C-alpha positions as YAML, in Angstrom:
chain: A
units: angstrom
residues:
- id: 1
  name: UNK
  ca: [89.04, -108.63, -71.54]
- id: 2
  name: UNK
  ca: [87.86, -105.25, -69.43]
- id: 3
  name: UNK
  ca: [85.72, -105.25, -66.36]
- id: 4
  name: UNK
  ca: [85.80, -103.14, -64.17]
- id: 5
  name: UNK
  ca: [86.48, -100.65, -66.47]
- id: 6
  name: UNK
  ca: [84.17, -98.05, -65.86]
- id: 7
  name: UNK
  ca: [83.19, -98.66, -62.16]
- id: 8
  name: UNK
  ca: [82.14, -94.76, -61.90]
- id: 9
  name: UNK
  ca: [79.21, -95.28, -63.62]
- id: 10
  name: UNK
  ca: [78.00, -97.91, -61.11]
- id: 11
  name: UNK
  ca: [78.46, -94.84, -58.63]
- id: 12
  name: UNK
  ca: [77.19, -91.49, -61.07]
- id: 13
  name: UNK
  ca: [76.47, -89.39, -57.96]
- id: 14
  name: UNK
  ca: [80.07, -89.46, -56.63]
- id: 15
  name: UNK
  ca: [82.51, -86.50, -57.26]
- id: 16
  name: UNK
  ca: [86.07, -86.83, -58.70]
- id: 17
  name: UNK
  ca: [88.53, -86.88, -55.81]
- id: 18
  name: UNK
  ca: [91.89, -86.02, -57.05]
- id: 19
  name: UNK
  ca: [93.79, -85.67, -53.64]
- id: 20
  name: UNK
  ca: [96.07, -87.91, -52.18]
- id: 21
  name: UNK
  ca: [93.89, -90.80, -50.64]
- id: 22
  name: UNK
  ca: [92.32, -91.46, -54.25]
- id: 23
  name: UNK
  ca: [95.38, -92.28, -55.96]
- id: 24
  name: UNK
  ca: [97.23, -95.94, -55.94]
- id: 25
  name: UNK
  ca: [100.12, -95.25, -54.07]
- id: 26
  name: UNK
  ca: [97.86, -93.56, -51.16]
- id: 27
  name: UNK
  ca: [95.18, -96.15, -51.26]
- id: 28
  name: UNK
  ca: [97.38, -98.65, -50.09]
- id: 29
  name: UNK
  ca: [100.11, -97.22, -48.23]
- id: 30
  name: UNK
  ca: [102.12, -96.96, -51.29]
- id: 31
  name: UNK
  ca: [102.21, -101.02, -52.74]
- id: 32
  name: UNK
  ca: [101.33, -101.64, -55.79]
- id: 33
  name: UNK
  ca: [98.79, -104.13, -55.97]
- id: 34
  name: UNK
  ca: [99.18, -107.19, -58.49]
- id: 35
  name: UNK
  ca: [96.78, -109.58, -59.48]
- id: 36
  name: UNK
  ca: [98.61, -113.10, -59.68]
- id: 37
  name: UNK
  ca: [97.31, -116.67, -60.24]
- id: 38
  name: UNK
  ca: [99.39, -119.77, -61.35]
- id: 39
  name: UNK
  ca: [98.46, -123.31, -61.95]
- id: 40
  name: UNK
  ca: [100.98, -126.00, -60.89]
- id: 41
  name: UNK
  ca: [101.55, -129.64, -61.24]
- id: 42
  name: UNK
  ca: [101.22, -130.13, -57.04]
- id: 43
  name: UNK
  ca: [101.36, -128.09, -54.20]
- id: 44
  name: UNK
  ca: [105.34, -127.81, -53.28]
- id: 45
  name: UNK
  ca: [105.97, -124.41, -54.53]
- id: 46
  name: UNK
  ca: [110.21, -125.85, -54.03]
- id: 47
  name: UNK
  ca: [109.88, -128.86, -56.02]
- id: 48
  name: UNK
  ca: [106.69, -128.91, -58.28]
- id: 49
  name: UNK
  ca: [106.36, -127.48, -61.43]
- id: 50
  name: UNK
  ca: [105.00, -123.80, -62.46]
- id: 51
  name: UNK
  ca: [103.02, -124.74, -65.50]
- id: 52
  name: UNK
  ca: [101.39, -121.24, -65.93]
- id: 53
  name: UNK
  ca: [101.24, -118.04, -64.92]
- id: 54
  name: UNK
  ca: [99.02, -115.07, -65.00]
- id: 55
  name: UNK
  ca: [99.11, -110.96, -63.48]
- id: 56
  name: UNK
  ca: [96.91, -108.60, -63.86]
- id: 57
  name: UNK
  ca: [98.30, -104.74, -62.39]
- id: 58
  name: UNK
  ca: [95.94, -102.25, -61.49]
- id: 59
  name: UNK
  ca: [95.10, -98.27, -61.66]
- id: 60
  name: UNK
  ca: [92.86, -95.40, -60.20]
- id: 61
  name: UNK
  ca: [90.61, -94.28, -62.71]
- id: 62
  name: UNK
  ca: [89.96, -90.30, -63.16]
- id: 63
  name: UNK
  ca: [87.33, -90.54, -60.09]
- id: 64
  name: UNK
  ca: [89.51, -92.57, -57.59]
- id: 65
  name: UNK
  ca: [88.00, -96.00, -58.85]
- id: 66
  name: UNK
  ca: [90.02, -99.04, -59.02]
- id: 67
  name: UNK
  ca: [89.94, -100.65, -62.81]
- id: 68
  name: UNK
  ca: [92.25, -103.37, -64.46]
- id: 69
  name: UNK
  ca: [95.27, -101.51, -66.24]
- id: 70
  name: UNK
  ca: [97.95, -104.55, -68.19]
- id: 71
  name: UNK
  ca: [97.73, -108.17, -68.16]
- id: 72
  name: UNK
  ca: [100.47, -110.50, -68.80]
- id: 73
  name: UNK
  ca: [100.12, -114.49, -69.32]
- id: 74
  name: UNK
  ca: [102.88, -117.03, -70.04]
- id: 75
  name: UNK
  ca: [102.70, -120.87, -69.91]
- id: 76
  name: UNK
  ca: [106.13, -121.76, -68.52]
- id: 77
  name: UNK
  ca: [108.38, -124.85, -68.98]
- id: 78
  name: UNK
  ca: [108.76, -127.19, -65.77]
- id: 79
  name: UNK
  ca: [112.46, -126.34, -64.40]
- id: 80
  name: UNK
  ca: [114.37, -129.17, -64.53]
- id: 81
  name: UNK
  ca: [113.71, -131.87, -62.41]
- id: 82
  name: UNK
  ca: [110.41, -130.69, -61.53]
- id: 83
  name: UNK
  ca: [108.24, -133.18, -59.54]
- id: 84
  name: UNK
  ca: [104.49, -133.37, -61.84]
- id: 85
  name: UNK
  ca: [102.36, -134.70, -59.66]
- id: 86
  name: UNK
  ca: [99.41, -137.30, -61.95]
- id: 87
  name: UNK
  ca: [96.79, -135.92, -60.11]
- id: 88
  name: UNK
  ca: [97.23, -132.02, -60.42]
- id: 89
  name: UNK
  ca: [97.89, -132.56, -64.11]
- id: 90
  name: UNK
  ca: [94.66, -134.13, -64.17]
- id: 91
  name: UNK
  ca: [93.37, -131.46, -62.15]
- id: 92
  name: UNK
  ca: [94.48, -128.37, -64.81]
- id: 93
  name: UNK
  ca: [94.06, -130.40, -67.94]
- id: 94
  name: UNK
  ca: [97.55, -129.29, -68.26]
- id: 95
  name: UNK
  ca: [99.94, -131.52, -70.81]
- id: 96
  name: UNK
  ca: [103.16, -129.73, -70.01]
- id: 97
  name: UNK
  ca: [105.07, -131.07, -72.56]
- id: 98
  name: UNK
  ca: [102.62, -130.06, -75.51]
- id: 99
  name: UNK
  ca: [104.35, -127.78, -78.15]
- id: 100
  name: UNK
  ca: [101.30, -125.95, -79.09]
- id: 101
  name: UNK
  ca: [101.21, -124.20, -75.24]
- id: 102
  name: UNK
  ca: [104.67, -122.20, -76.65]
- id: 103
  name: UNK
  ca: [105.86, -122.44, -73.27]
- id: 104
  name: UNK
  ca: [108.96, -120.23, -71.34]
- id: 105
  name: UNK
  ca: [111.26, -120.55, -68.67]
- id: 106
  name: UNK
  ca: [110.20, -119.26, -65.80]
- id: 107
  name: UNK
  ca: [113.28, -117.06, -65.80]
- id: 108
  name: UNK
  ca: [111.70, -115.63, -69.45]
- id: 109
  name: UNK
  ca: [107.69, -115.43, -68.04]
- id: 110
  name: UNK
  ca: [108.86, -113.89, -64.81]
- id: 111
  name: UNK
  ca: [111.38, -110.85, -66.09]
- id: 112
  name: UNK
  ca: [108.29, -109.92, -68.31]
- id: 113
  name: UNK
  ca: [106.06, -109.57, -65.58]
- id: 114
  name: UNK
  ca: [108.56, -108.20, -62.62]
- id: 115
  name: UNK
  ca: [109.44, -105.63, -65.89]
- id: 116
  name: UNK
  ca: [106.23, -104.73, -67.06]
- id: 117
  name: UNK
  ca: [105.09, -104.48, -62.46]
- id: 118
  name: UNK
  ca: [108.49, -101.76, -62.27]
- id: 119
  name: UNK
  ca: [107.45, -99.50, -64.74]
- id: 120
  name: UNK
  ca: [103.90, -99.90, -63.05]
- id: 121
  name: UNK
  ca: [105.19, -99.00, -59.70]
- id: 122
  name: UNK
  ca: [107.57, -95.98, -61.40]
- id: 123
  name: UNK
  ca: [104.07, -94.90, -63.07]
- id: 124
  name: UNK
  ca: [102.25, -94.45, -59.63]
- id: 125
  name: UNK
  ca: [104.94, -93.66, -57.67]
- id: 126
  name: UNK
  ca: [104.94, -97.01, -55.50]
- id: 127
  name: UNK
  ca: [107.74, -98.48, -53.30]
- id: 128
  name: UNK
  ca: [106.25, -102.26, -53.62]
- id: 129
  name: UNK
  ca: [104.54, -104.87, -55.16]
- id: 130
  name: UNK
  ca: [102.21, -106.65, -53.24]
- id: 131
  name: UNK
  ca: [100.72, -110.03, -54.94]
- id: 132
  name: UNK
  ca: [96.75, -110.27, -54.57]
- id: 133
  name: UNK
  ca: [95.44, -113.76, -55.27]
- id: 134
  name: UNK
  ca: [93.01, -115.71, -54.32]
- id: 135
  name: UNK
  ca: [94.03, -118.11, -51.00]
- id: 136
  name: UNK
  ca: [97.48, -116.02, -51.68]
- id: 137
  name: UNK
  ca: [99.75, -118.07, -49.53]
- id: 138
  name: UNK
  ca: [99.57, -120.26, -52.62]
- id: 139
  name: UNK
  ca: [100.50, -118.19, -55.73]
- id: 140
  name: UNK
  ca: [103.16, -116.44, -53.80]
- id: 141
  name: UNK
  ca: [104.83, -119.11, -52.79]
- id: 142
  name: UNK
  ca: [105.29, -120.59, -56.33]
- id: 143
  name: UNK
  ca: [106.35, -117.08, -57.86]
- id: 144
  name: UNK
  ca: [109.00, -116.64, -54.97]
- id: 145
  name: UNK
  ca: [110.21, -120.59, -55.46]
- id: 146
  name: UNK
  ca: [110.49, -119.54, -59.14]
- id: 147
  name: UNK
  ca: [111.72, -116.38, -59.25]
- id: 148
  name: UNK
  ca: [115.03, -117.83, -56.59]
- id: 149
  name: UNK
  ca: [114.99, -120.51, -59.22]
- id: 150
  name: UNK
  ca: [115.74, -118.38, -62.23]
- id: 151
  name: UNK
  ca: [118.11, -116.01, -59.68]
- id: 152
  name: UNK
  ca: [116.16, -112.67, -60.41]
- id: 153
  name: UNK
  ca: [117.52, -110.56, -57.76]
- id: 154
  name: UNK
  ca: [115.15, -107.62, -58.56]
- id: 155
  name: UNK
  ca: [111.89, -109.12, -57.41]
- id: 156
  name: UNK
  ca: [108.98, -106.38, -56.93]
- id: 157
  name: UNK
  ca: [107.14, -108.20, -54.26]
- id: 158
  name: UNK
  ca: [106.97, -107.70, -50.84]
- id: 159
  name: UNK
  ca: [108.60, -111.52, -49.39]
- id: 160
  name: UNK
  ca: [105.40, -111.90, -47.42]
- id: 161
  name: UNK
  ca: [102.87, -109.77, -47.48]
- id: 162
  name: UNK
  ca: [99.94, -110.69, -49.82]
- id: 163
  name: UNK
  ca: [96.03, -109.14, -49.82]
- id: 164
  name: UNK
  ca: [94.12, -112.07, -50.06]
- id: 165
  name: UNK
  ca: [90.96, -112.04, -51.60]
- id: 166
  name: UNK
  ca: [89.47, -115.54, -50.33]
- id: 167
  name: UNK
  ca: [89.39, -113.63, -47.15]
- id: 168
  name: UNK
  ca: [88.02, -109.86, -48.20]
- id: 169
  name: UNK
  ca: [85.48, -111.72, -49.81]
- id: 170
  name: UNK
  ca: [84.34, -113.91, -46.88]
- id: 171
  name: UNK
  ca: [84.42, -109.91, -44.91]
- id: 172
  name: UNK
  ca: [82.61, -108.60, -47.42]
- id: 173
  name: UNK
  ca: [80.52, -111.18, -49.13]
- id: 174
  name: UNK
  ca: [80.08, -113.95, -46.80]
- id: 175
  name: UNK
  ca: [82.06, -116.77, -49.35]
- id: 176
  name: UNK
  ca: [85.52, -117.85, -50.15]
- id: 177
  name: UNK
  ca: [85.26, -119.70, -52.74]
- id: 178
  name: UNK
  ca: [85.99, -117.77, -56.00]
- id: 179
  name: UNK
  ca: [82.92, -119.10, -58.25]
- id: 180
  name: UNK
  ca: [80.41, -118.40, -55.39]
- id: 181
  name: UNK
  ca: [82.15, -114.55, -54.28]
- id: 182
  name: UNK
  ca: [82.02, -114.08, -57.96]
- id: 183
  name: UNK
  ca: [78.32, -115.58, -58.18]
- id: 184
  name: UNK
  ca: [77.88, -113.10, -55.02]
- id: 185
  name: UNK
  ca: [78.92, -110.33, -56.48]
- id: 186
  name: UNK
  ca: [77.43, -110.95, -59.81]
- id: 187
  name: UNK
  ca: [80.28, -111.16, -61.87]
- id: 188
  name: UNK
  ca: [80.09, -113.96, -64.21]
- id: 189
  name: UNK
  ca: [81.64, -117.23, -63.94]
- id: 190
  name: UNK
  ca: [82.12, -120.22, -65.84]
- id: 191
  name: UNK
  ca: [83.27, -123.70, -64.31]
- id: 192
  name: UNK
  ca: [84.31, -124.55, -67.42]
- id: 193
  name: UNK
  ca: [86.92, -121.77, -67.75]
- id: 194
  name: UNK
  ca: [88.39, -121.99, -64.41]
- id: 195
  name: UNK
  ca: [91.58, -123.65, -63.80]
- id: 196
  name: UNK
  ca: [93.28, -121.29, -66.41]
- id: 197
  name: UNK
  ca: [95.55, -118.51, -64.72]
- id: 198
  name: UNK
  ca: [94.58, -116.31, -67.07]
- id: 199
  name: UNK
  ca: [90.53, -116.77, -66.69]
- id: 200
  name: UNK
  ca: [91.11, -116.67, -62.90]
- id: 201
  name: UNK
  ca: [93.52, -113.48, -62.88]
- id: 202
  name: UNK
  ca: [90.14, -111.71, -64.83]
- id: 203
  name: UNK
  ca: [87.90, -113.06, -62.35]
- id: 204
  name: UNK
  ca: [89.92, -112.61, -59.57]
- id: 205
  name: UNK
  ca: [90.79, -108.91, -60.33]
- id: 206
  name: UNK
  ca: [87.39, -107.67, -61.19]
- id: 207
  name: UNK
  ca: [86.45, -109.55, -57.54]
- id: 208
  name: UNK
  ca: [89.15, -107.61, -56.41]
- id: 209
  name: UNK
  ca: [88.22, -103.94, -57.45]
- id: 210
  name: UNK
  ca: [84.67, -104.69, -56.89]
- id: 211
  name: UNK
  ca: [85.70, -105.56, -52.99]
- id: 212
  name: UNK
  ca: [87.36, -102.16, -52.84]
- id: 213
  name: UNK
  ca: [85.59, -100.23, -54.90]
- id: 214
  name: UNK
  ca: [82.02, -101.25, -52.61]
- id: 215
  name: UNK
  ca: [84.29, -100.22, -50.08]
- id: 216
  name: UNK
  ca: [84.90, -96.73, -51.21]
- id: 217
  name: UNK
  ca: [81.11, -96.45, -52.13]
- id: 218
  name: UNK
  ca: [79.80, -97.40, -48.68]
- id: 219
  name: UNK
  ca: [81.70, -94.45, -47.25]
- id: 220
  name: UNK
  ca: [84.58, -97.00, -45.78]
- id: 221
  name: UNK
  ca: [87.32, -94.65, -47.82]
- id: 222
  name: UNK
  ca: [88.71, -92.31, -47.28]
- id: 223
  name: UNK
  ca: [89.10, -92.87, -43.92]
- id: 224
  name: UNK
  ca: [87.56, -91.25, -41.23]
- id: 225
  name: UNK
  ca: [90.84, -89.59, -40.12]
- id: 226
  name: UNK
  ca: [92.10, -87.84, -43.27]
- id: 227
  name: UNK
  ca: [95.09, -86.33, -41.74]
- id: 228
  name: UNK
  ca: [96.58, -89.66, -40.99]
- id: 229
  name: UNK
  ca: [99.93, -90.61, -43.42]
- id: 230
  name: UNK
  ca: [98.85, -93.43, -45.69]
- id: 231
  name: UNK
  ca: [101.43, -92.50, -48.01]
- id: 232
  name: UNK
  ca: [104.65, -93.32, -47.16]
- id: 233
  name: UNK
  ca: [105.68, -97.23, -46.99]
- id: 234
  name: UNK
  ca: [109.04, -97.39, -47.30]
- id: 235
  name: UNK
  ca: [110.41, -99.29, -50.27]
- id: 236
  name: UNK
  ca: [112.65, -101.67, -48.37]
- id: 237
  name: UNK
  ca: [109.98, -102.51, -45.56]
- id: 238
  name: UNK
  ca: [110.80, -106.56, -45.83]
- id: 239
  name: UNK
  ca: [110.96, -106.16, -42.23]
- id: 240
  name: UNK
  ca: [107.49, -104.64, -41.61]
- id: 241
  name: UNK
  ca: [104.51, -106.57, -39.93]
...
């Protein structure tokens, strides 16, 4: 599903920028952003299950406009011993034992994605993943608890850094709440859909590049300083507030 897709004709009377600032790596200090939402059977990203997981990456378009590039989806296999809480299966709709969900390991959903995010990041030239969700503390906790889980050493995401878009959109659109940001930013939204990584991930990606790309429209990017480095975050930066 596209959105977002051809933002510059929301914005016909803006030139294509080409330099530095308009590209991925130098619009945020050189992470590359990643859409992520999961859905869980509780809240304890260390002992509940991942039942599902969803990312979305992201690219500059020819006019420096941020647009959806690959999406990846898995429904994963609770890791042994996994505490499923009644409640948040009720919550999903989620039977996580149903064979017609053809679900992973996480160790099998998550070297997709962390594959298919490194040849993102060698595309645009970026040090680091950064995981953009929506109340972010959330989904990157359970991708971090998984990913030690299934010992993948090579994880693209910064260990604690996360753009959260509960709180651009309460900056820029006066909600949190991912229906009503959507709803006030007129992207469409159905109740009945939500709950599912991957309907979320959509939603919360073209919520996402509309955040930034209003942004760039209302003269907010570039910024006002052109000469300062926005370039060069260092790959290993884990230390970096």
């Amino acid at each position: 599903m596209l959105f977002c897709h051809n933002a510059a004709s929301f914005y016909p009377d803006r030139d294509p920028m080409t330099d530095a600032v308009h590209t991925l790596k130098g619009r945020f200090r050189g992470f590359y952003p990643v859409v992520i939402d999961v859905e869980t059977a509780g809240f304890n990203a260390k002992t509940d299950a991942l039942l599902e997981i969803a990312a979305y990456t992201l690219k500059m378009d020819e006019q420096g406009w941020l647009v959806p590039d690959q999406v990846f989806h898995f429904h994963v296999e609770p890791f042994e011993g996994a505490n499923l809480e009644k409640a948040a299966l009720e919550f999903t709709g989620i039977d996580p034992y149903n064979p017609l969900r053809g679900a992973v390991s996480e160790k099998e959903a998550l070297t997709e994605i962390f594959k298919g995010i490194r040849k993102g990041m060698k595309e645009q030239d970026c040090g680091r993943a950064i995981i953009v969700a929506h109340n972010a503390t959330f989904d990157h906790g359970f991708v971090m608890a998984a990913a030690e889980r299934a010992g993948l050493k090579r994880n693209p995401f910064h260990p604690f850094a996360t753009f959260d878009t509960a709180a651009l959109s309460g900056l820029a659109l006066g909600q949190t709440v991912l229906a009503k940001a959507c709803q006030s930013a007129r992207i469409p939204f159905d109740n009945k859909e939500a709950h599912s990584a991957l309907y979320d991930t959509e939603r919360t990606t073209e919520l996402f590049c509309h955040i930034v790309n209003r942004w760039k429209s209302m003269g907010g990017w570039p910024p006002a300083h052109p000469d300062d480095d926005t370039t060069d975050a260092p790959a290993d930066d884990e230390g970096q507030e």
